[in-house]
C-alpha atoms as a printed R data frame, in Angstrom:
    type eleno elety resid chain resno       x      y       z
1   ATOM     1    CA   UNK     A     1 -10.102 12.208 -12.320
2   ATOM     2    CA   UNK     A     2  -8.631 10.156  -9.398
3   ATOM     3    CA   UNK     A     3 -11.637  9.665  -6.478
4   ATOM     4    CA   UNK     A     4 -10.819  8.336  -3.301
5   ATOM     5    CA   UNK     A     5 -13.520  7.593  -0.838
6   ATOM     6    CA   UNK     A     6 -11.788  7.875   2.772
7   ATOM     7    CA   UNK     A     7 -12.874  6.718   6.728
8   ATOM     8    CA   UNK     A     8 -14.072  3.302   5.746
9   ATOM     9    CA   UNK     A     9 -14.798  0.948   7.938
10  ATOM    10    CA   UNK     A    10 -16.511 -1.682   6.966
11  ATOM    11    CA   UNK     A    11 -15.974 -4.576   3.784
12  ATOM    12    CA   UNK     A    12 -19.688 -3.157   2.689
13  ATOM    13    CA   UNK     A    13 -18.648  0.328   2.214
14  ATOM    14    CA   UNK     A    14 -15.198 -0.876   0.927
15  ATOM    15    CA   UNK     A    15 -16.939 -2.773  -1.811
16  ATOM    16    CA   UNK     A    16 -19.311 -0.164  -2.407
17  ATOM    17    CA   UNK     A    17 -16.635  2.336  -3.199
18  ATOM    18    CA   UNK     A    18 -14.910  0.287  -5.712
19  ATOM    19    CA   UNK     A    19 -18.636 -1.015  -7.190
20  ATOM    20    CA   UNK     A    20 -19.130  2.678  -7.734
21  ATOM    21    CA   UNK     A    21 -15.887  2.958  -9.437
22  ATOM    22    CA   UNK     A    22 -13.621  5.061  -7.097
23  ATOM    23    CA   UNK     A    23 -10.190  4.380  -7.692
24  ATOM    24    CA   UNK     A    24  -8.699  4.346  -3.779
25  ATOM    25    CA   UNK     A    25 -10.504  3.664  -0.379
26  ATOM    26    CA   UNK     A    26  -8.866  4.865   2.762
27  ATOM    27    CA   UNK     A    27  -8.475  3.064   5.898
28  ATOM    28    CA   UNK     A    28  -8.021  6.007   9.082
29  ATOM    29    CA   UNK     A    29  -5.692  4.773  12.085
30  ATOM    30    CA   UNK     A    30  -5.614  8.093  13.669
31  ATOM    31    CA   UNK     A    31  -5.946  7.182  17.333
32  ATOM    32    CA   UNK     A    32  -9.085  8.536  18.605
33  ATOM    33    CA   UNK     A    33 -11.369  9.304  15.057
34  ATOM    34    CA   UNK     A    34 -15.168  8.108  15.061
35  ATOM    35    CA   UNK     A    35 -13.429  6.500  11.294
36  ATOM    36    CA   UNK     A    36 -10.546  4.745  13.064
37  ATOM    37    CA   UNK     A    37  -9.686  1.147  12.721
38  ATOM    38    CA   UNK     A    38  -7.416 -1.543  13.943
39  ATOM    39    CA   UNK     A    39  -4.915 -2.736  10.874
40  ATOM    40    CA   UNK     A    40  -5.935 -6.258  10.940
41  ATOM    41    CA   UNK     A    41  -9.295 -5.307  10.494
42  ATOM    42    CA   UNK     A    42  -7.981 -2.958   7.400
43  ATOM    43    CA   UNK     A    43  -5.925 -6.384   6.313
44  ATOM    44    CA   UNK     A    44  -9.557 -8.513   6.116
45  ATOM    45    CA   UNK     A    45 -11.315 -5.814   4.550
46  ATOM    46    CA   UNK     A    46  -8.572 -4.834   1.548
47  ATOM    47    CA   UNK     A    47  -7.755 -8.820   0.793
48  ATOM    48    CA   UNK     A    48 -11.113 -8.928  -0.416
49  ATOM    49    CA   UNK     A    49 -11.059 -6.189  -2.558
50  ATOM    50    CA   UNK     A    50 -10.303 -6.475  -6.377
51  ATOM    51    CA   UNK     A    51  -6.410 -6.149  -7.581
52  ATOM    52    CA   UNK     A    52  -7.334 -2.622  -9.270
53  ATOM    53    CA   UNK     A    53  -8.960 -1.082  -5.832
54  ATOM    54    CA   UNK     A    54  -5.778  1.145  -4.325
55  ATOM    55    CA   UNK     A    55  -5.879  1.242  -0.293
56  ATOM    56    CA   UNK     A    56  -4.594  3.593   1.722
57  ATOM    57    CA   UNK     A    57  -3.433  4.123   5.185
58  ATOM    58    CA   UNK     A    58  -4.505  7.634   7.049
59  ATOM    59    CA   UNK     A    59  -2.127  8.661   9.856
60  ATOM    60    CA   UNK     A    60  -2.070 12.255  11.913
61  ATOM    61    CA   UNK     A    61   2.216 12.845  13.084
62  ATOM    62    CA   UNK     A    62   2.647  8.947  13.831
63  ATOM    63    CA   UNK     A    63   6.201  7.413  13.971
64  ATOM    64    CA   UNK     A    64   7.485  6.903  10.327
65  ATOM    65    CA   UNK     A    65   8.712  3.058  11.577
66  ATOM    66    CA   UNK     A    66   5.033  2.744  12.840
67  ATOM    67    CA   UNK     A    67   3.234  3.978   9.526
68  ATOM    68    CA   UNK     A    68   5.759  1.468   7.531
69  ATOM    69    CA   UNK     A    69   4.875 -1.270  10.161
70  ATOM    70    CA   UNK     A    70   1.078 -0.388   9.569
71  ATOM    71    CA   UNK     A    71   0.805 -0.500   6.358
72  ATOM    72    CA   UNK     A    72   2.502 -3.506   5.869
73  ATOM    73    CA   UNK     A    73   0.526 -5.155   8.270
74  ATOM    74    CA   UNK     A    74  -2.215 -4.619   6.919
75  ATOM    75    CA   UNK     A    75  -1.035 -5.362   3.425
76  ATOM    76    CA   UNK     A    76  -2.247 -1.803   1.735
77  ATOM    77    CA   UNK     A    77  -0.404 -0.266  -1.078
78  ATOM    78    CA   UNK     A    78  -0.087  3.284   0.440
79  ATOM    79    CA   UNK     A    79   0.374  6.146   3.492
80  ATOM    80    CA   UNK     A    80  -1.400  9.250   4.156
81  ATOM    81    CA   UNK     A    81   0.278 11.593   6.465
82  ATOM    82    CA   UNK     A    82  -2.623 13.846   7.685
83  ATOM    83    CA   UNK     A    83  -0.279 15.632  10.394
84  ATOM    84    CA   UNK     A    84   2.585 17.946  10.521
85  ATOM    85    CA   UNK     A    85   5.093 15.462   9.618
86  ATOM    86    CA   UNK     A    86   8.293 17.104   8.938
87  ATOM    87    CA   UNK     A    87  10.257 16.688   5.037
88  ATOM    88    CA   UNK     A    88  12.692 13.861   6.993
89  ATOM    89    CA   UNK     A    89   9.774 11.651   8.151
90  ATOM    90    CA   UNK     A    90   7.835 11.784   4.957
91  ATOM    91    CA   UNK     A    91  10.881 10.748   3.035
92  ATOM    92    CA   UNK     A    92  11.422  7.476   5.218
93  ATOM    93    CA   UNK     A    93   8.120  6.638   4.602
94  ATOM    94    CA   UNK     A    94   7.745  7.010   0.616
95  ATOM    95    CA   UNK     A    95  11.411  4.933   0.842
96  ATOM    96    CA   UNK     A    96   9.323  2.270   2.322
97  ATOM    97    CA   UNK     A    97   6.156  2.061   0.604
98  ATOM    98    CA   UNK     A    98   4.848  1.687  -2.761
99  ATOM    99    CA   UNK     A    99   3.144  5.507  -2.823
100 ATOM   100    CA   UNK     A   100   2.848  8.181  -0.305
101 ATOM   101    CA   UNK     A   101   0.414 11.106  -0.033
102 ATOM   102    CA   UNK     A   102   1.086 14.172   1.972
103 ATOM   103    CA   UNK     A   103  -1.583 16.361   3.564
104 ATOM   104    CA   UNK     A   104  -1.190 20.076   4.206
105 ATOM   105    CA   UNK     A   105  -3.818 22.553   5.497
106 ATOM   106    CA   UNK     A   106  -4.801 25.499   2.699
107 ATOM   107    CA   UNK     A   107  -2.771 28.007   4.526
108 ATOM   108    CA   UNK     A   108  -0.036 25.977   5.622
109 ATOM   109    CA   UNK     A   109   3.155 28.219   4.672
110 ATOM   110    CA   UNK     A   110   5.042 24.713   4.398
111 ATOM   111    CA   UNK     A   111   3.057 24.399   1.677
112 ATOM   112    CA   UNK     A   112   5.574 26.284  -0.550
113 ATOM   113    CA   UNK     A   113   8.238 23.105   0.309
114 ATOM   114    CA   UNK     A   114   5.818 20.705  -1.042
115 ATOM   115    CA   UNK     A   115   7.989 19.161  -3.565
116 ATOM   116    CA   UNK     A   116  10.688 18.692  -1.171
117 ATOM   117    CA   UNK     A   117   8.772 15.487   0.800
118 ATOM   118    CA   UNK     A   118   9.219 12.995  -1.763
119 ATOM   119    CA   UNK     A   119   5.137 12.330  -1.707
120 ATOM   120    CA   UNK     A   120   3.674 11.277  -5.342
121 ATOM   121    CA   UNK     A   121   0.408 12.856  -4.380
122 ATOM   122    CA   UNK     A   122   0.031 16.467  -2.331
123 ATOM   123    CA   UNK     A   123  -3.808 16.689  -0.523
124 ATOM   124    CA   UNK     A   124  -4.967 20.081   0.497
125 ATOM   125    CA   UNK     A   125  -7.376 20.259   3.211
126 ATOM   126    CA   UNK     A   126  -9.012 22.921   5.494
127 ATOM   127    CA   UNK     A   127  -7.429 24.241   8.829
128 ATOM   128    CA   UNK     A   128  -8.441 20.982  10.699
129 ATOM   129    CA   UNK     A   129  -7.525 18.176   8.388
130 ATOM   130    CA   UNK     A   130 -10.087 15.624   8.290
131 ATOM   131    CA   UNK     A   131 -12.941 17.606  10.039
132 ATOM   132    CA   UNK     A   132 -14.702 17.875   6.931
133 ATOM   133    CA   UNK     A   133 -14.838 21.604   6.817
134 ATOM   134    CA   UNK     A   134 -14.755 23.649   2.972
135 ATOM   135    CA   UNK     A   135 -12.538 26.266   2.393
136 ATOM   136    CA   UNK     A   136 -10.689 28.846   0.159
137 ATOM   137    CA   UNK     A   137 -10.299 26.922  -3.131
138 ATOM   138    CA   UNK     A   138  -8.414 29.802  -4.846
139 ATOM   139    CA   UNK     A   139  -5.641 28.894  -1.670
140 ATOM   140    CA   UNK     A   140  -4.819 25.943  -3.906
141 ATOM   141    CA   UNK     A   141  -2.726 28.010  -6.101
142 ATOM   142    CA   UNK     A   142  -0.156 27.993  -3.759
143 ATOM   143    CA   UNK     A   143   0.928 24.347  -4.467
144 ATOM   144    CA   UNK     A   144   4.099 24.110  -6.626
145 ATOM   145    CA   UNK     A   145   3.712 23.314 -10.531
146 ATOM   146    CA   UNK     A   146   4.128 19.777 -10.933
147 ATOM   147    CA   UNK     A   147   2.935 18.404  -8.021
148 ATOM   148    CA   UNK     A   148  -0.018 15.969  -8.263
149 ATOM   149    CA   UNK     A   149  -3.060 17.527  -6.289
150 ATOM   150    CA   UNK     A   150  -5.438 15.561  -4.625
151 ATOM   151    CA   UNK     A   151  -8.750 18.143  -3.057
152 ATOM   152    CA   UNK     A   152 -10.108 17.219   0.113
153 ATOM   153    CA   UNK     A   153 -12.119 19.446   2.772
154 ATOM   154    CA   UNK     A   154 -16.026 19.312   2.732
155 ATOM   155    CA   UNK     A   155 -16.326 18.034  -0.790
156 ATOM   156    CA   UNK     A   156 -20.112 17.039  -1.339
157 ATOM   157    CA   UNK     A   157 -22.146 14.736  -4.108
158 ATOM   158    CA   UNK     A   158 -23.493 18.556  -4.533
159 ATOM   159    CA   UNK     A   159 -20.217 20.717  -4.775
160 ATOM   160    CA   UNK     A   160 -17.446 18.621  -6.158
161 ATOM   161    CA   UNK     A   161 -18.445 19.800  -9.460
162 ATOM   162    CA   UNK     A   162 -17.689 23.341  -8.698
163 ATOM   163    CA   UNK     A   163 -14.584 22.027  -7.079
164 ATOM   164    CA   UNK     A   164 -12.943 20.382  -9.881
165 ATOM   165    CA   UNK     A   165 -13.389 22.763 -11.898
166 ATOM   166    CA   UNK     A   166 -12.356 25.907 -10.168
167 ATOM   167    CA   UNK     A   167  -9.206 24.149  -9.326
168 ATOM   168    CA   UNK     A   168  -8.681 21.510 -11.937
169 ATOM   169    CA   UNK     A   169  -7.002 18.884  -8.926
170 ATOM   170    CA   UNK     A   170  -5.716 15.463 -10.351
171 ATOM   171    CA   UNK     A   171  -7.758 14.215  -7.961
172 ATOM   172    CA   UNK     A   172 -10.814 14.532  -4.897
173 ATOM   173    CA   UNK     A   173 -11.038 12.663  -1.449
174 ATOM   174    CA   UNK     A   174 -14.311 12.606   0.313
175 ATOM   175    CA   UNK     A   175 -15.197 10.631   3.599
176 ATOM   176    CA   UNK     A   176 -17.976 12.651   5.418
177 ATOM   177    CA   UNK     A   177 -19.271 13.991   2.576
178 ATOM   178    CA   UNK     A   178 -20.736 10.694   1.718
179 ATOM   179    CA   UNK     A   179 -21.730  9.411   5.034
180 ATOM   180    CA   UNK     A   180 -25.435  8.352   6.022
181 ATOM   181    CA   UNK     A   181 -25.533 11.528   7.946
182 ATOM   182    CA   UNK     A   182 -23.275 14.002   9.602
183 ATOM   183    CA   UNK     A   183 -21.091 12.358  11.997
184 ATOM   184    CA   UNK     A   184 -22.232  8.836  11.496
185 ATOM   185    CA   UNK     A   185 -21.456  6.170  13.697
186 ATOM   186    CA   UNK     A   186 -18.200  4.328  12.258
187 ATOM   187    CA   UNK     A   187 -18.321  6.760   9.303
188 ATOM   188    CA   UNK     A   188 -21.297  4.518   7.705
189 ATOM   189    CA   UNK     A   189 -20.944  5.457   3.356
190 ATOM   190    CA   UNK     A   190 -24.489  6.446   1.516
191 ATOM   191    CA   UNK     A   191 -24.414  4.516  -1.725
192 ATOM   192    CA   UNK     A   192 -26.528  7.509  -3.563
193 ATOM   193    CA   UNK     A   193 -24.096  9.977  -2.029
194 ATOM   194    CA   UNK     A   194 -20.865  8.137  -3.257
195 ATOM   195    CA   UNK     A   195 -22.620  7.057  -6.136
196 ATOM   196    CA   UNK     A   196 -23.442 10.765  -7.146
197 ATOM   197    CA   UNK     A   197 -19.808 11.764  -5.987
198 ATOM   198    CA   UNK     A   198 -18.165 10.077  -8.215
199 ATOM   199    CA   UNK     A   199 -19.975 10.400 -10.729
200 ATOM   200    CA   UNK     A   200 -20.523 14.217 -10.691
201 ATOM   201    CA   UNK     A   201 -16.499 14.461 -10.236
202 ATOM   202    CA   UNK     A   202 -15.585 12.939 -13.412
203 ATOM   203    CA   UNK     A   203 -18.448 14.530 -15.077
204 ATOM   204    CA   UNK     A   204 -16.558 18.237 -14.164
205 ATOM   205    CA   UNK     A   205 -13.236 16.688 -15.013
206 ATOM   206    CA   UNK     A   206 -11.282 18.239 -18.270
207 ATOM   207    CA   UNK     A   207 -12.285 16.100 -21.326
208 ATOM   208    CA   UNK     A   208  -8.472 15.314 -21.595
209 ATOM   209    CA   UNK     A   209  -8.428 12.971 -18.784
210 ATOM   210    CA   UNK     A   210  -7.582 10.422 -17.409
211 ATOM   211    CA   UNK     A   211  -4.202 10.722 -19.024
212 ATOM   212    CA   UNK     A   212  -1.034  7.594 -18.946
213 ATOM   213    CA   UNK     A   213  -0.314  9.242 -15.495
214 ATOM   214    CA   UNK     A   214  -3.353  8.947 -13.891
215 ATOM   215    CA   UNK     A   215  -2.646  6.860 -11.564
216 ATOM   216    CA   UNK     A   216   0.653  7.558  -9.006
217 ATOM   217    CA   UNK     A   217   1.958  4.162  -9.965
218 ATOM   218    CA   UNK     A   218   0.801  1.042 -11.238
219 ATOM   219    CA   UNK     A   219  -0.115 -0.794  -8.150
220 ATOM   220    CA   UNK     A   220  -1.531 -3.729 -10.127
221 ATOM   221    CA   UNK     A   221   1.723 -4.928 -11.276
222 ATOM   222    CA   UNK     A   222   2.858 -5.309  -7.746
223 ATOM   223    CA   UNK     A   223   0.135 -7.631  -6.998
């Protein structure tokens, strides 16, 4: 069970992530988010991080030259497209970097193209992505076979559980979920919360994994 632990902002919470063994932390540049922060700051934080901790870049319908540009600058290993980027954008991204993950609301009817934006990883979120809100799980069916699915959308330390394993995702993405309090200042992490989050979603995770392809691609090599 992949766990990434999104909207950090600070080297403490980025370290506490990986200390309580989540595979990816996300850094949000979405102009205007209480989570946002400026790419050099995302380049000081994810230098210090271990080889095996994946980072991630969170963008909402930015320029696919400036997402590239990003995420190079700040030396991170992936994008997340958290808008309504169109097939042709997402594809010029996941040219350009390592690994790219594509976010569609629940009832998005695009979501029936989903293989067609060359994205490794396919997120599912409520109607406003990123505002933290549950919703429908049973939507989830709607994502083509094959795809790798990564659950996001008011996931808690108290009902990923039931999450994982009424959908069975590859993977779960939490950021307020695990924050000090509800709309915390600078999205400030809770190590019992992401302790317990992680924990509890590899607990409801099939016995089977991980599996060789948990991972979308082996990041450490590139190091």
């Amino acid at each position: 069970m992949f766990v990434k632990i999104c909207g950090v902002t600070s080297e403490e919470d980025a370290l506490l992530a990986v200390a309580m063994d989540a595979d990816a932390v996300g850094f949000n540049f979405v102009s205007g988010s209480p989570r946002q922060i400026a790419p050099q700051a995302a380049r000081d934080i994810a230098r210090r991080l271990p080889a095996e901790a994946l980072t991630v870049g969170i963008f909402r319908d930015e320029a696919p030259e400036r997402v590239v540009s990003i995420v190079n600058e700040a030396g991170l290993r992936g994008a997340q497209l958290h808008g309504r980027e169109s097939i042709e954008a997402t594809r010029y991204v996941a040219a350009r970097v390592p690994f790219v993950i594509k976010v569609f609301r629940a009832d998005d009817p695009a979501l029936a193209r989903a293989d067609e934006y060359g994205a490794q990883i396919v997120m599912l979120d409520g109607a406003r992505p990123g505002s933290g809100e549950t919703w429908d799980w049973d939507l989830a069916a709607a994502v083509p076979d094959g795809l790798k699915l990564l659950l996001a959308g008011g996931l808690t330390p108290d009902n990923v559980a039931d999450a994982v394993e009424a959908v069975r995702p590859w993977g779960v993405d939490v950021a307020s979920g695990v924050e000090r309090s509800s709309g915390a200042a600078g999205g400030k992490k809770d190590p019992r919360k992401v302790r317990l989050f992680v924990a509890n979603a590899r607990a409801a995770a099939p016995a089977a994994e991980p599996g060789p392809d948990a991972i979308p691609y082996d990041w450490i090599d590139d190091t």
